[in-house]
Short mmCIF file of C-alpha atoms and ligand atoms in Angstrom, two decimals:
data_model
loop_
_atom_site.label_atom_id
_atom_site.label_comp_id
_atom_site.label_asym_id
_atom_site.label_seq_id
_atom_site.Cartn_x
_atom_site.Cartn_y
_atom_site.Cartn_z
CA MET A 6 241.35 191.69 126.46
CA GLU A 7 239.17 193.21 129.14
CA LYS A 8 235.79 194.87 129.41
CA LEU A 9 234.14 197.10 132.00
CA VAL A 10 230.81 195.98 133.40
CA VAL A 11 228.88 198.88 134.92
CA HIS A 12 225.63 198.45 136.83
CA GLY A 13 223.95 201.84 136.50
CA GLY A 14 221.93 203.78 139.02
CA CYS A 15 224.39 203.98 141.94
CA THR A 16 224.96 207.33 143.62
CA LEU A 17 228.56 208.55 143.71
CA ARG A 18 229.72 209.98 147.02
CA GLY A 19 233.20 210.49 148.49
CA THR A 20 236.68 211.64 147.56
CA VAL A 21 238.94 210.85 144.60
CA ASN A 22 242.61 211.78 144.13
CA ILE A 23 243.30 213.06 140.63
CA SER A 24 246.44 211.69 138.93
CA GLY A 25 249.24 213.58 137.24
CA SER A 26 248.52 214.73 133.70
CA LYS A 27 249.00 212.21 130.89
CA ASN A 28 249.31 214.92 128.25
CA ALA A 29 251.88 216.85 130.27
CA SER A 30 253.85 213.68 131.09
CA LEU A 31 254.30 212.51 127.49
CA PRO A 32 256.36 215.45 126.13
CA ILE A 33 258.15 215.83 129.48
CA LEU A 34 259.29 212.19 129.37
CA ALA A 35 260.42 212.70 125.75
CA ALA A 36 262.29 215.86 126.82
CA ALA A 37 264.40 213.76 129.21
CA LEU A 38 266.34 212.83 126.03
CA LEU A 39 267.68 216.40 125.89
CA THR A 40 270.31 215.69 128.54
CA ASP A 41 272.70 212.86 129.35
CA GLU A 42 272.22 213.58 133.06
CA PRO A 43 269.60 211.84 135.25
CA VAL A 44 266.07 213.24 135.17
CA VAL A 45 263.37 212.48 137.74
CA VAL A 46 259.69 213.03 136.92
CA ARG A 47 257.08 212.63 139.67
CA ARG A 48 253.35 211.90 139.49
CA VAL A 49 253.58 210.29 136.07
CA PRO A 50 250.24 208.45 135.72
CA ASP A 51 250.47 204.70 135.26
CA VAL A 52 248.53 204.53 131.99
CA SER A 53 249.42 202.70 128.81
CA ASP A 54 250.43 205.86 126.90
CA THR A 55 253.11 206.77 129.46
CA ASN A 56 254.20 203.13 129.46
CA TYR A 57 254.55 203.18 125.65
CA MET A 58 256.60 206.37 125.90
CA LEU A 59 258.91 204.84 128.50
CA GLN A 60 259.25 201.68 126.39
CA ILE A 61 260.27 203.81 123.38
CA LEU A 62 262.80 205.77 125.47
CA GLY A 63 264.24 202.45 126.64
CA GLN A 64 264.42 201.14 123.07
CA LEU A 65 266.19 204.35 122.00
CA GLY A 66 268.88 203.54 124.57
CA ALA A 67 267.83 205.44 127.72
CA SER A 68 267.84 203.72 131.08
CA VAL A 69 264.37 203.95 132.64
CA GLU A 70 263.25 203.11 136.18
CA ARG A 71 259.67 203.50 137.39
CA TYR A 72 258.31 203.17 140.91
CA SER A 73 255.26 204.67 142.71
CA GLY A 74 254.53 207.26 140.04
CA ILE A 75 258.19 208.35 139.93
CA VAL A 76 260.20 207.90 136.77
CA ARG A 77 263.99 208.19 136.56
CA ILE A 78 265.51 208.45 133.10
CA VAL A 79 269.17 208.59 132.13
CA ALA A 80 269.74 209.09 128.40
CA LYS A 81 273.53 208.75 128.13
CA GLU A 82 273.77 207.36 124.60
CA ILE A 83 270.68 207.39 122.42
CA ASP A 84 269.65 206.31 118.98
CA SER A 85 267.72 208.70 116.71
CA VAL A 86 265.55 206.22 114.82
CA ALA A 87 262.07 205.38 116.08
CA THR A 88 260.33 202.40 114.49
CA TYR A 89 256.79 202.16 113.12
CA GLU A 90 256.05 199.42 115.66
CA GLN A 91 256.77 201.94 118.43
CA VAL A 92 255.05 204.96 116.93
CA ARG A 93 251.85 203.38 115.63
CA LYS A 94 250.72 202.52 119.16
CA MET A 95 250.65 206.14 120.18
CA ARG A 96 250.24 209.21 118.00
CA ALA A 97 251.84 211.39 120.64
CA SER A 98 255.21 209.75 119.89
CA ILE A 99 255.60 212.57 117.33
CA CYS A 100 256.82 214.60 120.35
CA LEU A 101 260.10 212.64 120.21
CA MET A 102 260.93 214.70 117.13
CA GLY A 103 262.00 217.88 118.97
CA PRO A 104 264.28 216.25 121.55
CA LEU A 105 265.88 213.81 119.07
CA LEU A 106 266.55 216.58 116.58
CA ALA A 107 268.05 218.84 119.27
CA ARG A 108 270.24 216.13 120.77
CA LYS A 109 271.25 214.11 117.67
CA LEU A 110 270.68 216.68 114.87
CA GLU A 111 268.75 214.01 113.01
CA CYS A 112 265.83 211.68 113.54
CA HIS A 113 263.57 209.22 111.80
CA ILE A 114 259.97 209.20 113.01
CA PRO A 115 257.42 207.11 111.14
CA LEU A 116 254.31 209.17 110.34
CA PRO A 117 251.76 208.33 113.00
CA GLY A 118 248.83 208.46 110.55
CA GLY A 119 245.25 209.46 111.35
CA CYS A 120 243.09 208.12 114.10
CA VAL A 121 239.44 207.85 114.91
CA ILE A 122 239.19 211.47 116.11
CA GLY A 123 240.41 212.85 112.77
CA ASP A 124 243.11 213.16 110.17
CA ARG A 125 245.95 214.30 112.56
CA PRO A 126 248.32 215.99 110.06
CA VAL A 127 251.95 216.84 110.96
CA ASP A 128 252.54 219.79 108.60
CA LEU A 129 253.07 222.19 111.53
CA HIS A 130 255.68 219.89 113.12
CA ILE A 131 257.48 219.87 109.77
CA ARG A 132 257.19 223.67 109.53
CA ALA A 133 258.79 223.93 112.97
CA ALA A 134 261.75 221.69 112.07
CA GLU A 135 262.33 223.44 108.74
CA ALA A 136 262.19 226.88 110.37
CA LEU A 137 265.17 225.89 112.56
CA GLY A 138 267.12 224.91 109.45
CA ALA A 139 266.48 221.17 109.32
CA LYS A 140 265.82 219.33 106.05
CA VAL A 141 262.71 217.17 106.10
CA GLU A 142 262.08 214.30 103.74
CA ILE A 143 259.22 211.82 103.78
CA ALA A 144 260.11 208.42 102.42
CA SER A 145 258.20 205.14 102.87
CA GLY A 146 255.95 206.72 105.49
CA VAL A 147 258.89 207.93 107.58
CA LEU A 148 259.72 211.55 108.49
CA LYS A 149 263.47 211.82 108.01
CA ILE A 150 264.81 215.01 109.49
CA ALA A 151 268.41 216.18 109.53
CA ALA A 152 270.23 219.36 110.51
CA PRO A 153 273.90 218.49 109.92
CA ASN A 154 274.94 222.12 110.36
CA GLY A 155 273.05 222.49 113.63
CA LEU A 156 269.74 224.13 114.49
CA LYS A 157 269.39 227.91 114.29
CA GLY A 158 266.80 230.00 116.13
CA ALA A 159 264.09 231.58 113.98
CA ASN A 160 260.75 233.38 114.08
CA VAL A 161 258.02 230.81 113.53
CA GLU A 162 254.31 231.40 113.02
CA LEU A 163 252.82 228.07 114.10
CA ARG A 164 249.10 228.58 113.54
CA GLY A 165 247.32 225.99 111.41
CA ASP A 166 243.83 226.02 109.87
CA ASN A 167 242.38 224.63 113.13
CA GLY A 168 244.34 226.94 115.41
CA PRO A 169 247.52 226.37 117.41
CA THR A 170 249.10 222.95 117.89
CA VAL A 171 249.95 221.62 121.35
CA LEU A 172 252.52 218.95 120.48
CA GLY A 173 253.81 221.11 117.59
CA THR A 174 254.54 223.93 120.06
CA ASP A 175 256.16 221.37 122.39
CA ASN A 176 258.34 220.01 119.58
CA LEU A 177 259.51 223.44 118.50
CA MET A 178 260.23 224.49 122.09
CA MET A 179 262.21 221.26 122.74
CA ALA A 180 264.24 221.67 119.55
CA ALA A 181 264.85 225.40 120.11
CA VAL A 182 266.22 225.08 123.65
CA LEU A 183 269.50 223.72 122.25
CA ALA A 184 269.48 225.70 118.97
CA LYS A 185 271.86 228.59 118.33
CA GLY A 186 270.27 231.99 119.00
CA THR A 187 266.70 233.04 119.66
CA THR A 188 263.49 231.36 118.56
CA VAL A 189 260.17 233.18 118.69
CA ILE A 190 257.04 231.05 118.41
CA ASP A 191 253.96 233.04 117.40
CA SER A 192 250.48 231.53 117.71
CA ALA A 193 251.91 229.10 120.24
CA ALA A 194 249.50 226.80 122.09
CA CYS A 195 248.73 228.16 125.59
CA GLU A 196 247.63 224.86 127.20
CA PRO A 197 248.78 224.20 130.80
CA GLU A 198 250.63 221.11 129.51
CA VAL A 199 252.82 223.39 127.33
CA VAL A 200 253.52 225.55 130.39
CA ASP A 201 254.43 222.47 132.43
CA LEU A 202 256.88 221.37 129.73
CA ALA A 203 258.38 224.87 129.71
CA HIS A 204 258.81 224.69 133.52
CA PHE A 205 260.47 221.30 133.17
CA LEU A 206 262.87 222.58 130.47
CA THR A 207 263.62 225.72 132.46
CA SER A 208 264.48 223.58 135.48
CA MET A 209 267.03 221.83 133.20
CA GLY A 210 268.66 225.16 132.38
CA ALA A 211 266.67 226.20 129.29
CA LYS A 212 265.82 229.86 128.77
CA ILE A 213 262.12 230.20 127.92
CA GLU A 214 259.76 233.14 128.34
CA GLY A 215 256.09 233.56 127.57
CA ALA A 216 254.89 229.94 127.92
CA GLY A 217 251.13 230.10 128.49
CA THR A 218 250.79 233.01 126.06
CA SER A 219 250.64 232.89 122.27
CA ARG A 220 254.25 234.14 121.95
CA ILE A 221 257.05 232.03 123.40
CA VAL A 222 260.64 233.24 123.22
CA ILE A 223 263.45 230.73 123.61
CA GLN A 224 267.10 231.58 123.95
CA GLY A 225 269.16 228.56 122.94
CA VAL A 226 271.71 227.22 125.46
CA GLU A 227 274.71 224.88 125.01
CA LYS A 228 273.61 222.11 127.34
CA LEU A 229 270.78 221.06 129.65
CA HIS A 230 271.26 219.35 133.01
CA SER A 231 269.62 217.04 135.50
CA THR A 232 266.30 217.93 137.15
CA ASP A 233 263.51 216.72 139.42
CA HIS A 234 260.01 217.73 138.33
CA THR A 235 256.43 217.06 139.47
CA VAL A 236 253.81 216.87 136.72
CA ILE A 237 250.65 219.04 136.96
CA PRO A 238 247.27 217.44 137.80
CA ASP A 239 245.34 215.91 134.92
CA ARG A 240 242.67 218.51 134.11
CA ILE A 241 240.86 216.14 131.75
CA GLU A 242 240.67 213.36 134.33
CA ALA A 243 239.42 215.95 136.84
CA GLY A 244 236.85 217.26 134.34
CA THR A 245 235.68 213.71 133.63
CA PHE A 246 235.09 213.07 137.35
CA MET A 247 233.35 216.46 137.64
CA ALA A 248 230.99 215.39 134.86
CA ALA A 249 230.44 212.00 136.56
CA ALA A 250 229.65 213.78 139.83
CA ALA A 251 227.19 216.11 138.07
CA MET A 252 225.46 213.16 136.39
CA ALA A 253 225.34 210.59 139.17
CA GLY A 254 226.78 212.16 142.31
CA ASP A 255 225.60 213.44 145.64
CA GLY A 256 228.67 215.31 146.84
CA VAL A 257 231.91 214.17 145.21
CA THR A 258 235.20 215.77 146.19
CA LEU A 259 238.30 215.73 143.98
CA ARG A 260 241.73 216.33 145.48
CA ARG A 261 244.92 217.44 143.70
CA VAL A 262 243.22 219.55 141.04
CA CYS A 263 244.13 222.99 139.71
CA ARG A 264 241.17 225.43 139.74
CA GLU A 265 242.66 227.67 137.08
CA HIS A 266 242.94 224.77 134.60
CA LEU A 267 239.30 223.84 135.16
CA THR A 268 237.71 227.24 134.50
CA ALA A 269 235.89 226.35 131.26
CA VAL A 270 234.50 223.06 132.59
CA THR A 271 233.50 224.69 135.91
CA ARG A 272 231.73 227.53 134.12
CA LEU A 273 229.75 225.14 131.93
CA LEU A 274 228.68 222.93 134.83
CA GLU A 275 227.63 225.99 136.83
CA GLU A 276 225.65 227.33 133.87
CA CYS A 277 223.81 224.00 133.83
CA GLY A 278 222.90 224.50 137.49
CA HIS A 279 225.46 222.28 139.26
CA THR A 280 227.32 223.58 142.29
CA ILE A 281 231.12 223.60 142.07
CA CYS A 282 232.98 224.63 145.18
CA PHE A 283 236.80 224.96 145.37
CA ASN A 284 238.81 225.34 148.58
CA LYS A 285 240.80 228.53 149.09
CA GLU A 286 243.97 227.07 147.57
CA GLY A 287 242.03 225.87 144.51
CA ASP A 288 243.38 222.31 144.73
CA VAL A 289 240.27 220.57 146.10
CA VAL A 290 236.83 220.78 144.51
CA THR A 291 233.42 219.49 145.55
CA ILE A 292 230.66 218.97 143.01
CA VAL A 293 227.01 218.88 144.06
CA ALA A 294 224.68 217.83 141.25
CA ALA A 295 221.71 220.08 140.43
CA LYS A 296 218.25 218.73 141.23
CA ASN A 297 216.93 220.27 138.01
CA PRO A 298 219.87 220.73 135.62
CA THR A 299 219.49 222.73 132.44
CA SER A 300 220.86 222.14 128.95
CA GLY A 301 224.06 223.75 127.70
CA LYS A 302 226.10 224.77 124.68
CA ILE A 303 229.75 224.01 124.01
CA VAL A 304 232.07 225.20 121.28
CA THR A 305 235.50 223.66 121.79
CA ALA A 306 238.46 226.02 121.52
CA PRO A 307 242.15 226.12 122.36
CA TYR A 308 242.94 226.84 126.04
CA PRO A 309 241.49 228.67 127.93
CA GLY A 310 238.44 227.71 125.84
CA PHE A 311 236.44 224.54 126.34
CA PRO A 312 238.74 221.52 125.78
CA THR A 313 238.01 219.15 122.91
CA ASP A 314 239.15 216.38 125.28
CA MET A 315 236.06 217.05 127.45
CA GLN A 316 233.33 217.31 124.81
CA ALA A 317 232.48 213.57 124.65
CA GLN A 318 232.00 213.40 128.44
CA MET A 319 229.76 216.49 128.33
CA THR A 320 227.75 214.95 125.50
CA ALA A 321 227.09 212.01 127.84
CA LEU A 322 226.00 214.45 130.56
CA PHE A 323 223.70 216.32 128.16
CA ALA A 324 222.14 213.02 127.04
CA THR A 325 219.98 212.98 130.18
CA THR A 326 219.84 216.73 130.86
CA PRO A 327 216.36 218.10 130.03
CA GLY A 328 216.22 220.40 126.99
CA ILE A 329 218.33 220.71 123.86
CA SER A 330 222.12 220.97 124.16
CA VAL A 331 224.59 221.65 121.38
CA VAL A 332 228.22 220.53 121.16
CA LYS A 333 230.46 221.82 118.38
CA ASP A 334 234.05 220.63 118.03
CA THR A 335 236.13 223.13 116.08
CA ILE A 336 239.43 221.36 116.81
CA PHE A 337 238.55 217.81 115.81
CA PRO A 338 235.26 218.18 113.86
CA GLN A 339 235.05 214.40 113.33
CA ARG A 340 235.33 213.53 117.00
CA PHE A 341 231.78 212.21 117.47
CA MET A 342 232.20 208.42 117.41
CA HIS A 343 230.82 208.18 120.94
CA CYS A 344 227.45 209.50 119.75
CA SER A 345 226.43 206.36 117.88
CA GLU A 346 227.19 204.23 120.96
CA LEU A 347 225.34 206.67 123.25
CA LYS A 348 222.37 206.41 120.87
CA ARG A 349 222.40 202.64 121.36
CA MET A 350 221.88 203.37 125.06
CA GLY A 351 218.80 205.48 124.23
CA ALA A 352 220.33 208.96 123.76
CA ASP A 353 218.73 211.31 121.24
CA ILE A 354 221.66 212.86 119.34
CA LYS A 355 221.94 214.20 115.81
CA VAL A 356 225.46 214.73 114.50
CA ASP A 357 226.01 216.95 111.52
CA ASN A 358 229.05 218.85 110.26
CA GLY A 359 231.17 218.88 113.44
CA ARG A 360 228.16 219.51 115.68
CA ALA A 361 225.99 217.31 117.89
CA VAL A 362 222.48 218.34 118.88
CA ILE A 363 221.41 216.44 121.97
CA THR A 364 217.83 216.30 123.19
CA GLY A 365 217.88 215.18 126.81
CA VAL A 366 215.99 211.93 127.45
CA LYS A 367 214.49 210.79 130.77
CA LYS A 368 216.66 207.69 130.97
CA LEU A 369 219.40 205.76 129.25
CA SER A 370 219.44 201.99 129.31
CA GLY A 371 222.43 199.71 129.73
CA ALA A 372 223.71 198.04 126.55
CA PRO A 373 226.86 196.42 125.19
CA VAL A 374 228.95 199.24 123.68
CA MET A 375 232.33 199.66 122.00
CA ALA A 376 234.91 202.21 123.09
CA SER A 377 236.37 203.90 120.00
CA ASP A 378 238.96 206.25 121.53
CA LEU A 379 240.11 207.49 124.90
CA ARG A 380 237.60 210.27 125.62
CA ALA A 381 234.76 208.45 123.83
CA SER A 382 235.25 205.55 126.25
CA ALA A 383 235.11 207.94 129.21
CA ALA A 384 231.78 209.23 127.84
CA LEU A 385 230.46 205.67 127.71
CA VAL A 386 231.51 205.02 131.32
CA LEU A 387 229.64 208.17 132.43
CA ALA A 388 226.52 207.20 130.48
CA ALA A 389 226.72 203.69 131.96
CA LEU A 390 226.80 205.07 135.52
CA LYS A 391 223.58 206.96 134.82
CA ALA A 392 221.80 204.26 132.78
CA GLU A 393 219.26 201.79 134.05
CA GLY A 394 220.62 198.25 133.96
CA THR A 395 224.02 196.90 133.00
CA THR A 396 226.39 198.24 130.36
CA GLU A 397 229.36 196.29 129.05
CA ILE A 398 232.08 198.48 127.58
CA HIS A 399 234.34 196.59 125.21
CA ARG A 400 237.79 197.58 123.88
CA LEU A 401 238.79 198.83 127.29
CA TYR A 402 242.36 199.39 126.16
CA HIS A 403 241.24 202.79 124.87
CA ILE A 404 240.38 204.03 128.35
CA ASP A 405 243.52 202.51 129.88
CA ARG A 406 245.58 204.73 127.56
CA GLY A 407 244.77 207.79 129.63
CA TYR A 408 242.83 207.13 132.85
CA GLU A 409 244.75 205.70 135.79
CA MET A 410 242.65 203.02 137.53
CA ILE A 411 239.34 204.60 136.53
CA ASP A 412 237.38 201.55 137.69
CA GLU A 413 239.07 201.51 141.12
CA LYS A 414 238.52 205.25 141.56
CA LEU A 415 234.83 205.03 140.63
CA LEU A 416 234.37 201.94 142.82
CA SER A 417 235.79 203.87 145.78
CA ILE A 418 233.01 206.49 145.47
CA GLY A 419 230.16 204.02 145.16
CA ALA A 420 229.95 202.95 141.52
CA ALA A 421 229.06 199.33 140.79
CA ILE A 422 231.79 198.66 138.27
CA GLU A 423 233.94 195.63 137.52
CA ARG A 424 236.73 194.85 135.10
CA LYS A 425 236.39 191.41 133.53
CA PRO A 426 238.14 189.37 130.88
CA ASP A 427 236.51 189.90 127.49
CA ASP A 428 236.25 187.06 124.98
CA GLU A 429 234.59 189.24 122.30
CA GLU A 430 236.44 189.40 119.01
CA ASP A 431 238.12 192.78 118.44
N1 LIG B 12 247.04 220.17 113.33
C1 LIG B 12 247.43 220.48 112.04
N2 LIG B 12 248.72 220.24 111.68
C2 LIG B 12 249.64 219.74 112.56
C3 LIG B 12 249.25 219.44 113.88
C4 LIG B 12 247.93 219.68 114.24
O1 LIG B 12 246.61 220.93 111.23
O2 LIG B 12 250.80 219.57 112.16
C5 LIG B 12 245.64 220.42 113.72
C6 LIG B 12 244.95 219.17 114.26
O3 LIG B 12 244.44 218.37 113.22
C7 LIG B 12 243.87 219.77 115.13
C8 LIG B 12 244.54 221.02 115.70
O4 LIG B 12 245.64 221.30 114.83
O5 LIG B 12 242.79 220.17 114.34
C9 LIG B 12 245.06 220.87 117.10
O6 LIG B 12 245.82 219.65 117.21
P1 LIG B 12 247.08 219.57 118.18
O7 LIG B 12 248.31 219.49 117.35
O8 LIG B 12 246.99 220.63 119.20
O9 LIG B 12 246.84 218.14 118.85
P2 LIG B 12 247.99 217.28 119.49
O10 LIG B 12 249.03 218.16 120.00
O11 LIG B 12 248.37 216.20 118.55
C10 LIG B 12 247.09 217.28 121.94
C11 LIG B 12 246.57 216.25 122.91
C12 LIG B 12 245.20 215.78 122.48
C13 LIG B 12 244.28 217.01 122.39
C14 LIG B 12 244.87 218.05 121.45
C15 LIG B 12 244.06 219.34 121.40
C16 LIG B 12 248.55 215.19 123.76
C17 LIG B 12 249.38 213.98 123.87
N3 LIG B 12 247.49 215.12 122.97
O12 LIG B 12 247.20 216.60 120.69
O13 LIG B 12 244.73 214.91 123.50
O14 LIG B 12 243.00 216.61 121.93
O15 LIG B 12 246.21 218.38 121.87
O16 LIG B 12 243.96 219.90 122.65
O17 LIG B 12 248.82 216.19 124.41
C18 LIG B 12 243.52 213.12 124.39
O18 LIG B 12 244.18 213.25 125.44
O19 LIG B 12 242.50 212.39 124.31
C19 LIG B 12 243.96 213.82 123.18
C20 LIG B 12 243.60 213.46 121.96
#
């Protein structure tokens, strides 16, 4: 195991290249199973979640090659049964359901279970499969889905109690592209990652309209073909570096971003007094930290609202921003594990009923802390950059799930950060 050792108090300055999106890559890699022809996907970030996905595709029978961020997949003959061993490592493996069902008309996917950010139900994924005519059975913790008579297009209202579902929309779209007839998804997720998947599928010959709106219409086709696709920039990695630059930077530039995907984060940082400046094309942004930042308020919401995947990092930023800030997560109301670790570093945070109230303190102090999930660990890294003294972040595997070389990238802009072997018990 490894840990990150961060010596706080350095000033970040310089340029960072943002990687391709993890959350766009995962369903796109799964969607490569929809054809027996070769598929090339570029700018796939080298993080453990994409590696798990590629391992699973390999175990299902696909041939997978990976070099310099480029992945080539050929899924000639594939199996339709995923094992618990494969799925338990990564909740997002539920997005194999759509492609396996479309290609094999049956699949077994062990239920991924909950995780530290919440319960993570799959009722909407089941609703999607059933709407297309598949039979779903749950036995011994495994989702067993079969559509022996083929999948048939349908009108599906996909909204759950907490709003639309990103991977649920992806699954339905991936199943519907090879179904007979037309599928209409209402209350579809509008996230840029859903749009990227739709572009990928369209480039394989699928007929999809409306991706990026709450109504997606899919006309089923007989067969999909080979393609070559470049994944969109990771808006959450970009947002995390924007927060780092606002907390501890003096002019940090991020390349390969997409301005449109960063609107909510940009607006919040500007409201807090930081200066965010995009180039004309909107693919390079420079962040200049405010001398006297002000507190802020976040309520997470589906895209284009403020992303739940950025609230932990903003909580870290608010920890040393003067005044009282409030963070409410409506999508994952239990996603506040980072707060107890931030408190150990001196933050003043009260969490109650899906809401954190943060009173900015003058300084945080370095401490040994435990990463509990991907975005919580990013929040701890940000706090550590700002803190006085040294912070050791244990359970680093959480951050390696979704941030490509975060330590190298931070080091290159002036952070004092090192990755070391960790002998602590897990
Ligand atoms: N939900 C249901 N039933 C379902 C599915 C979801 O009630 O069948 C609920 C969830 O419990 C949640 C809400 O719907 O309250 C939205 O969850 P969603 O299904 O959209 O989450 P997801 O698709 O499983 C993706 C990202 C998450 C991100 C969420 C929300 C990937 C691989 N994961 O998850 O990313 O937080 O959308 O934007 O795309 C991360 O990267 O750290 C991460 C957790």
